[in-house]
């Protein structure tokens, strides 16, 4: 029997040891956050690089390839991608808050020149890749903005229920409580694609409004 081909993409969705069993999703607790910070600091000490350099250059410097797979070994119950994203949120001094007109212009120009390569674009704006992606989707004319229509809301509810494999008539607020208590991760990018004309961020915010709760985004 031929061995399965393991690509970089599916390694990214496994833990640092390449395993894919019992991967935890959802919000990081204080102990996990401290473990990530300590693992990053130890890695940087061994490699004799700064934490800032690791966070800024890990996506496009060959010598830093595989850094997060190594770091993620300290949290074998989390995927490499999850550790990477959480680490950057905690340690990279990304700019937050309202976007200026100049930043939006740079974002549009960068996407036009390089495509939707968010890991590269984030370095030009000092905004996280997720932030750049969400902002572009917000301003992209191909997405609907503003008030949700009733049929859109019902479609979103249906897609969420399908993902959670629950009763088609299950109460959304009760599902929100279940997602929160069980730390279930909803794949908002997938939900957005199935919605067709609503961005990932728009779907996520609508979910928050419907449930009054926070849930982890992908």
PDB file of C-alpha atoms in Angstrom:
ATOM      1  CA  UNK A   1       0.000   0.000   0.000  1.00  0.00           C
ATOM      2  CA  UNK A   2       1.406   3.395  -0.997  1.00  0.00           C
ATOM      3  CA  UNK A   3       2.306   5.781   1.802  1.00  0.00           C
ATOM      4  CA  UNK A   4       0.223   8.935   2.100  1.00  0.00           C
ATOM      5  CA  UNK A   5       1.873  12.058   0.778  1.00  0.00           C
ATOM      6  CA  UNK A   6       2.322  14.642   3.526  1.00  0.00           C
ATOM      7  CA  UNK A   7       2.426  18.161   2.119  1.00  0.00           C
ATOM      8  CA  UNK A   8       3.437  21.357   3.865  1.00  0.00           C
ATOM      9  CA  UNK A   9      -0.220  22.362   3.829  1.00  0.00           C
ATOM     10  CA  UNK A  10      -1.473  19.405   5.838  1.00  0.00           C
ATOM     11  CA  UNK A  11       1.573  19.531   8.131  1.00  0.00           C
ATOM     12  CA  UNK A  12       0.430  23.059   8.941  1.00  0.00           C
ATOM     13  CA  UNK A  13      -2.903  21.666  10.146  1.00  0.00           C
ATOM     14  CA  UNK A  14      -1.268  19.020  12.349  1.00  0.00           C
ATOM     15  CA  UNK A  15       0.775  19.405  15.496  1.00  0.00           C
ATOM     16  CA  UNK A  16       4.517  20.012  15.610  1.00  0.00           C
ATOM     17  CA  UNK A  17       5.216  16.276  15.561  1.00  0.00           C
ATOM     18  CA  UNK A  18       3.095  15.715  12.450  1.00  0.00           C
ATOM     19  CA  UNK A  19       0.232  14.096  14.345  1.00  0.00           C
ATOM     20  CA  UNK A  20      -3.396  15.016  13.767  1.00  0.00           C
ATOM     21  CA  UNK A  21      -5.165  13.371  16.695  1.00  0.00           C
ATOM     22  CA  UNK A  22      -7.041  15.252  19.434  1.00  0.00           C
ATOM     23  CA  UNK A  23      -6.214  18.726  18.126  1.00  0.00           C
ATOM     24  CA  UNK A  24      -7.710  21.348  20.429  1.00  0.00           C
ATOM     25  CA  UNK A  25      -9.368  24.468  19.008  1.00  0.00           C
ATOM     26  CA  UNK A  26     -10.794  27.607  20.548  1.00  0.00           C
ATOM     27  CA  UNK A  27      -9.470  30.222  22.926  1.00  0.00           C
ATOM     28  CA  UNK A  28      -6.023  29.786  24.476  1.00  0.00           C
ATOM     29  CA  UNK A  29      -5.818  29.740  28.255  1.00  0.00           C
ATOM     30  CA  UNK A  30      -3.173  31.629  30.221  1.00  0.00           C
ATOM     31  CA  UNK A  31      -0.921  28.594  30.607  1.00  0.00           C
ATOM     32  CA  UNK A  32      -0.966  27.877  26.869  1.00  0.00           C
ATOM     33  CA  UNK A  33      -0.166  31.498  26.056  1.00  0.00           C
ATOM     34  CA  UNK A  34       2.800  31.451  28.421  1.00  0.00           C
ATOM     35  CA  UNK A  35       3.985  28.173  26.875  1.00  0.00           C
ATOM     36  CA  UNK A  36       3.913  29.705  23.384  1.00  0.00           C
ATOM     37  CA  UNK A  37       5.824  32.782  24.533  1.00  0.00           C
ATOM     38  CA  UNK A  38       8.432  30.669  26.313  1.00  0.00           C
ATOM     39  CA  UNK A  39       8.831  28.346  23.310  1.00  0.00           C
ATOM     40  CA  UNK A  40       9.347  31.320  20.990  1.00  0.00           C
ATOM     41  CA  UNK A  41      11.900  32.900  23.317  1.00  0.00           C
ATOM     42  CA  UNK A  42      13.805  29.610  23.641  1.00  0.00           C
ATOM     43  CA  UNK A  43      13.800  29.068  19.874  1.00  0.00           C
ATOM     44  CA  UNK A  44      15.077  32.588  19.270  1.00  0.00           C
ATOM     45  CA  UNK A  45      17.791  32.169  21.897  1.00  0.00           C
ATOM     46  CA  UNK A  46      19.050  28.981  20.227  1.00  0.00           C
ATOM     47  CA  UNK A  47      18.953  30.554  16.751  1.00  0.00           C
ATOM     48  CA  UNK A  48      20.387  33.826  18.077  1.00  0.00           C
ATOM     49  CA  UNK A  49      17.685  35.978  16.525  1.00  0.00           C
ATOM     50  CA  UNK A  50      15.249  38.449  18.031  1.00  0.00           C
ATOM     51  CA  UNK A  51      11.592  37.646  18.624  1.00  0.00           C
ATOM     52  CA  UNK A  52      10.700  40.645  16.455  1.00  0.00           C
ATOM     53  CA  UNK A  53      12.707  39.232  13.552  1.00  0.00           C
ATOM     54  CA  UNK A  54      11.090  35.815  13.858  1.00  0.00           C
ATOM     55  CA  UNK A  55       7.605  37.332  13.840  1.00  0.00           C
ATOM     56  CA  UNK A  56       8.359  39.720  10.980  1.00  0.00           C
ATOM     57  CA  UNK A  57      10.360  37.463   8.665  1.00  0.00           C
ATOM     58  CA  UNK A  58       9.212  33.885   9.310  1.00  0.00           C
ATOM     59  CA  UNK A  59       6.932  33.882   6.251  1.00  0.00           C
ATOM     60  CA  UNK A  60       9.533  34.852   3.668  1.00  0.00           C
ATOM     61  CA  UNK A  61      13.015  33.971   4.963  1.00  0.00           C
ATOM     62  CA  UNK A  62      14.311  30.526   3.999  1.00  0.00           C
ATOM     63  CA  UNK A  63      16.410  30.198   7.150  1.00  0.00           C
ATOM     64  CA  UNK A  64      13.277  30.543   9.294  1.00  0.00           C
ATOM     65  CA  UNK A  65      11.287  27.914   7.412  1.00  0.00           C
ATOM     66  CA  UNK A  66       9.944  25.350   9.836  1.00  0.00           C
ATOM     67  CA  UNK A  67      10.377  27.600  12.866  1.00  0.00           C
ATOM     68  CA  UNK A  68       6.756  27.346  13.953  1.00  0.00           C
ATOM     69  CA  UNK A  69       6.651  23.591  13.451  1.00  0.00           C
ATOM     70  CA  UNK A  70       9.483  23.365  15.952  1.00  0.00           C
ATOM     71  CA  UNK A  71       7.871  25.830  18.348  1.00  0.00           C
ATOM     72  CA  UNK A  72       4.509  24.031  18.119  1.00  0.00           C
ATOM     73  CA  UNK A  73       6.042  20.864  19.590  1.00  0.00           C
ATOM     74  CA  UNK A  74       5.612  22.500  22.987  1.00  0.00           C
ATOM     75  CA  UNK A  75       1.829  22.388  22.489  1.00  0.00           C
ATOM     76  CA  UNK A  76       1.154  18.982  20.879  1.00  0.00           C
ATOM     77  CA  UNK A  77      -2.615  19.384  21.318  1.00  0.00           C
ATOM     78  CA  UNK A  78      -2.648  22.482  19.060  1.00  0.00           C
ATOM     79  CA  UNK A  79      -2.050  22.667  15.307  1.00  0.00           C
ATOM     80  CA  UNK A  80       1.052  24.410  13.975  1.00  0.00           C
ATOM     81  CA  UNK A  81      -1.138  27.011  12.285  1.00  0.00           C
ATOM     82  CA  UNK A  82      -2.963  27.733  15.531  1.00  0.00           C
ATOM     83  CA  UNK A  83       0.292  28.186  17.469  1.00  0.00           C
ATOM     84  CA  UNK A  84       1.673  30.387  14.677  1.00  0.00           C
ATOM     85  CA  UNK A  85      -1.351  32.686  14.645  1.00  0.00           C
ATOM     86  CA  UNK A  86      -1.576  32.910  18.418  1.00  0.00           C
ATOM     87  CA  UNK A  87       2.150  33.550  18.696  1.00  0.00           C
ATOM     88  CA  UNK A  88       2.032  36.402  16.204  1.00  0.00           C
ATOM     89  CA  UNK A  89      -0.985  37.964  17.907  1.00  0.00           C
ATOM     90  CA  UNK A  90       0.820  37.868  21.252  1.00  0.00           C
ATOM     91  CA  UNK A  91       4.342  38.815  20.211  1.00  0.00           C
ATOM     92  CA  UNK A  92       4.293  40.809  16.981  1.00  0.00           C
ATOM     93  CA  UNK A  93       3.742  44.553  17.454  1.00  0.00           C
ATOM     94  CA  UNK A  94       1.136  44.710  14.680  1.00  0.00           C
ATOM     95  CA  UNK A  95      -0.782  47.935  14.368  1.00  0.00           C
ATOM     96  CA  UNK A  96      -4.435  47.712  15.388  1.00  0.00           C
ATOM     97  CA  UNK A  97      -7.467  49.953  15.170  1.00  0.00           C
ATOM     98  CA  UNK A  98      -8.955  52.129  12.438  1.00  0.00           C
ATOM     99  CA  UNK A  99      -7.391  51.978   8.984  1.00  0.00           C
ATOM    100  CA  UNK A 100      -6.269  55.252   7.395  1.00  0.00           C
ATOM    101  CA  UNK A 101      -7.085  56.103   3.768  1.00  0.00           C
ATOM    102  CA  UNK A 102      -3.383  55.772   2.956  1.00  0.00           C
ATOM    103  CA  UNK A 103      -3.254  52.251   4.419  1.00  0.00           C
ATOM    104  CA  UNK A 104      -6.307  51.208   2.420  1.00  0.00           C
ATOM    105  CA  UNK A 105      -4.657  52.520  -0.744  1.00  0.00           C
ATOM    106  CA  UNK A 106      -1.468  50.566   0.006  1.00  0.00           C
ATOM    107  CA  UNK A 107      -3.554  47.458   0.676  1.00  0.00           C
ATOM    108  CA  UNK A 108      -5.405  47.718  -2.643  1.00  0.00           C
ATOM    109  CA  UNK A 109      -2.174  48.399  -4.540  1.00  0.00           C
ATOM    110  CA  UNK A 110      -0.432  45.449  -2.874  1.00  0.00           C
ATOM    111  CA  UNK A 111      -3.253  43.033  -3.699  1.00  0.00           C
ATOM    112  CA  UNK A 112      -3.242  44.277  -7.297  1.00  0.00           C
ATOM    113  CA  UNK A 113       0.512  43.713  -7.583  1.00  0.00           C
ATOM    114  CA  UNK A 114       1.015  40.523  -5.583  1.00  0.00           C
ATOM    115  CA  UNK A 115      -2.393  38.891  -5.315  1.00  0.00           C
ATOM    116  CA  UNK A 116      -3.921  37.828  -2.020  1.00  0.00           C
ATOM    117  CA  UNK A 117      -0.601  36.886  -0.419  1.00  0.00           C
ATOM    118  CA  UNK A 118      -1.511  38.169   3.023  1.00  0.00           C
ATOM    119  CA  UNK A 119       1.655  36.953   4.758  1.00  0.00           C
ATOM    120  CA  UNK A 120       3.717  39.161   2.439  1.00  0.00           C
ATOM    121  CA  UNK A 121       1.305  42.089   2.446  1.00  0.00           C
ATOM    122  CA  UNK A 122       1.257  42.236   6.254  1.00  0.00           C
ATOM    123  CA  UNK A 123       4.911  43.301   6.269  1.00  0.00           C
ATOM    124  CA  UNK A 124       4.131  46.329   4.096  1.00  0.00           C
ATOM    125  CA  UNK A 125       1.423  47.594   6.423  1.00  0.00           C
ATOM    126  CA  UNK A 126       2.523  46.280   9.816  1.00  0.00           C
ATOM    127  CA  UNK A 127      -0.971  44.821  10.093  1.00  0.00           C
ATOM    128  CA  UNK A 128      -1.553  41.114  10.668  1.00  0.00           C
ATOM    129  CA  UNK A 129      -2.331  38.892   7.681  1.00  0.00           C
ATOM    130  CA  UNK A 130      -5.817  38.251   9.087  1.00  0.00           C
ATOM    131  CA  UNK A 131      -6.412  41.985   9.471  1.00  0.00           C
ATOM    132  CA  UNK A 132      -5.294  42.672   5.882  1.00  0.00           C
ATOM    133  CA  UNK A 133      -7.493  39.894   4.531  1.00  0.00           C
ATOM    134  CA  UNK A 134     -10.554  41.040   6.464  1.00  0.00           C
ATOM    135  CA  UNK A 135     -10.091  44.688   5.508  1.00  0.00           C
ATOM    136  CA  UNK A 136      -9.780  43.816   1.835  1.00  0.00           C
ATOM    137  CA  UNK A 137     -12.913  41.711   1.965  1.00  0.00           C
ATOM    138  CA  UNK A 138     -14.687  44.592   3.678  1.00  0.00           C
ATOM    139  CA  UNK A 139     -13.876  47.002   0.838  1.00  0.00           C
ATOM    140  CA  UNK A 140     -14.051  44.480  -2.008  1.00  0.00           C
ATOM    141  CA  UNK A 141     -17.000  45.344  -4.273  1.00  0.00           C
ATOM    142  CA  UNK A 142     -17.750  41.651  -4.773  1.00  0.00           C
ATOM    143  CA  UNK A 143     -19.042  41.420  -1.191  1.00  0.00           C
ATOM    144  CA  UNK A 144     -22.323  42.791   0.115  1.00  0.00           C
ATOM    145  CA  UNK A 145     -22.040  45.221   3.012  1.00  0.00           C
ATOM    146  CA  UNK A 146     -24.582  46.658   5.392  1.00  0.00           C
ATOM    147  CA  UNK A 147     -27.833  45.320   6.795  1.00  0.00           C
ATOM    148  CA  UNK A 148     -28.485  41.602   6.418  1.00  0.00           C
ATOM    149  CA  UNK A 149     -31.650  40.493   4.636  1.00  0.00           C
ATOM    150  CA  UNK A 150     -33.844  37.876   6.260  1.00  0.00           C
ATOM    151  CA  UNK A 151     -33.011  35.237   3.640  1.00  0.00           C
ATOM    152  CA  UNK A 152     -29.268  35.823   4.191  1.00  0.00           C
ATOM    153  CA  UNK A 153     -29.667  35.424   7.936  1.00  0.00           C
ATOM    154  CA  UNK A 154     -31.582  32.186   7.466  1.00  0.00           C
ATOM    155  CA  UNK A 155     -28.929  30.903   5.061  1.00  0.00           C
ATOM    156  CA  UNK A 156     -26.197  31.659   7.597  1.00  0.00           C
ATOM    157  CA  UNK A 157     -28.118  29.852  10.338  1.00  0.00           C
ATOM    158  CA  UNK A 158     -28.589  26.845   8.058  1.00  0.00           C
ATOM    159  CA  UNK A 159     -24.880  26.674   7.177  1.00  0.00           C
ATOM    160  CA  UNK A 160     -23.857  26.886  10.828  1.00  0.00           C
ATOM    161  CA  UNK A 161     -26.334  24.173  11.817  1.00  0.00           C
ATOM    162  CA  UNK A 162     -25.043  21.975   8.988  1.00  0.00           C
ATOM    163  CA  UNK A 163     -21.453  22.454  10.123  1.00  0.00           C
ATOM    164  CA  UNK A 164     -22.381  21.614  13.713  1.00  0.00           C
ATOM    165  CA  UNK A 165     -24.532  18.687  12.513  1.00  0.00           C
ATOM    166  CA  UNK A 166     -27.448  19.717  14.665  1.00  0.00           C
ATOM    167  CA  UNK A 167     -31.211  19.757  14.241  1.00  0.00           C
ATOM    168  CA  UNK A 168     -32.206  22.044  11.310  1.00  0.00           C
ATOM    169  CA  UNK A 169     -34.431  23.979  13.714  1.00  0.00           C
ATOM    170  CA  UNK A 170     -31.972  24.178  16.629  1.00  0.00           C
ATOM    171  CA  UNK A 171     -32.046  27.519  18.440  1.00  0.00           C
ATOM    172  CA  UNK A 172     -29.083  29.674  17.391  1.00  0.00           C
ATOM    173  CA  UNK A 173     -28.521  31.120  20.858  1.00  0.00           C
ATOM    174  CA  UNK A 174     -28.377  27.620  22.327  1.00  0.00           C
ATOM    175  CA  UNK A 175     -25.913  26.628  19.608  1.00  0.00           C
ATOM    176  CA  UNK A 176     -23.857  29.669  20.547  1.00  0.00           C
ATOM    177  CA  UNK A 177     -23.667  28.476  24.137  1.00  0.00           C
ATOM    178  CA  UNK A 178     -22.637  25.006  22.951  1.00  0.00           C
ATOM    179  CA  UNK A 179     -19.904  26.410  20.698  1.00  0.00           C
ATOM    180  CA  UNK A 180     -18.608  28.565  23.536  1.00  0.00           C
ATOM    181  CA  UNK A 181     -18.644  25.869  26.213  1.00  0.00           C
ATOM    182  CA  UNK A 182     -17.081  23.189  24.002  1.00  0.00           C
ATOM    183  CA  UNK A 183     -14.563  25.529  22.321  1.00  0.00           C
ATOM    184  CA  UNK A 184     -15.827  24.557  18.878  1.00  0.00           C
ATOM    185  CA  UNK A 185     -14.145  26.286  15.968  1.00  0.00           C
ATOM    186  CA  UNK A 186     -16.425  27.476  13.173  1.00  0.00           C
ATOM    187  CA  UNK A 187     -14.643  27.743   9.774  1.00  0.00           C
ATOM    188  CA  UNK A 188     -15.766  31.255   8.863  1.00  0.00           C
ATOM    189  CA  UNK A 189     -13.788  31.300   5.616  1.00  0.00           C
ATOM    190  CA  UNK A 190     -15.722  28.234   4.435  1.00  0.00           C
ATOM    191  CA  UNK A 191     -19.019  29.680   5.644  1.00  0.00           C
ATOM    192  CA  UNK A 192     -18.241  32.908   3.762  1.00  0.00           C
ATOM    193  CA  UNK A 193     -17.558  31.039   0.521  1.00  0.00           C
ATOM    194  CA  UNK A 194     -20.834  29.150   0.821  1.00  0.00           C
ATOM    195  CA  UNK A 195     -22.712  32.376   1.549  1.00  0.00           C
ATOM    196  CA  UNK A 196     -21.318  33.737  -1.703  1.00  0.00           C
ATOM    197  CA  UNK A 197     -21.556  37.480  -1.135  1.00  0.00           C
ATOM    198  CA  UNK A 198     -20.757  37.946   2.547  1.00  0.00           C
ATOM    199  CA  UNK A 199     -17.206  38.240   3.856  1.00  0.00           C
ATOM    200  CA  UNK A 200     -15.750  36.057   6.586  1.00  0.00           C
ATOM    201  CA  UNK A 201     -15.743  39.012   8.985  1.00  0.00           C
ATOM    202  CA  UNK A 202     -19.344  39.920   8.150  1.00  0.00           C
ATOM    203  CA  UNK A 203     -20.498  36.340   8.841  1.00  0.00           C
ATOM    204  CA  UNK A 204     -18.562  36.229  12.098  1.00  0.00           C
ATOM    205  CA  UNK A 205     -20.002  39.547  13.310  1.00  0.00           C
ATOM    206  CA  UNK A 206     -23.515  38.451  12.387  1.00  0.00           C
ATOM    207  CA  UNK A 207     -22.973  35.278  14.436  1.00  0.00           C
ATOM    208  CA  UNK A 208     -21.856  37.384  17.387  1.00  0.00           C
ATOM    209  CA  UNK A 209     -24.951  39.551  17.064  1.00  0.00           C
ATOM    210  CA  UNK A 210     -27.298  36.552  16.800  1.00  0.00           C
ATOM    211  CA  UNK A 211     -25.818  34.747  19.796  1.00  0.00           C
ATOM    212  CA  UNK A 212     -24.362  37.526  21.921  1.00  0.00           C
ATOM    213  CA  UNK A 213     -21.315  35.303  22.349  1.00  0.00           C
ATOM    214  CA  UNK A 214     -17.752  35.104  21.108  1.00  0.00           C
ATOM    215  CA  UNK A 215     -16.442  32.047  19.277  1.00  0.00           C
ATOM    216  CA  UNK A 216     -13.033  31.322  17.796  1.00  0.00           C
ATOM    217  CA  UNK A 217     -12.544  32.306  14.170  1.00  0.00           C
ATOM    218  CA  UNK A 218     -10.453  30.331  11.685  1.00  0.00           C
TER     219      UNK A 218
END
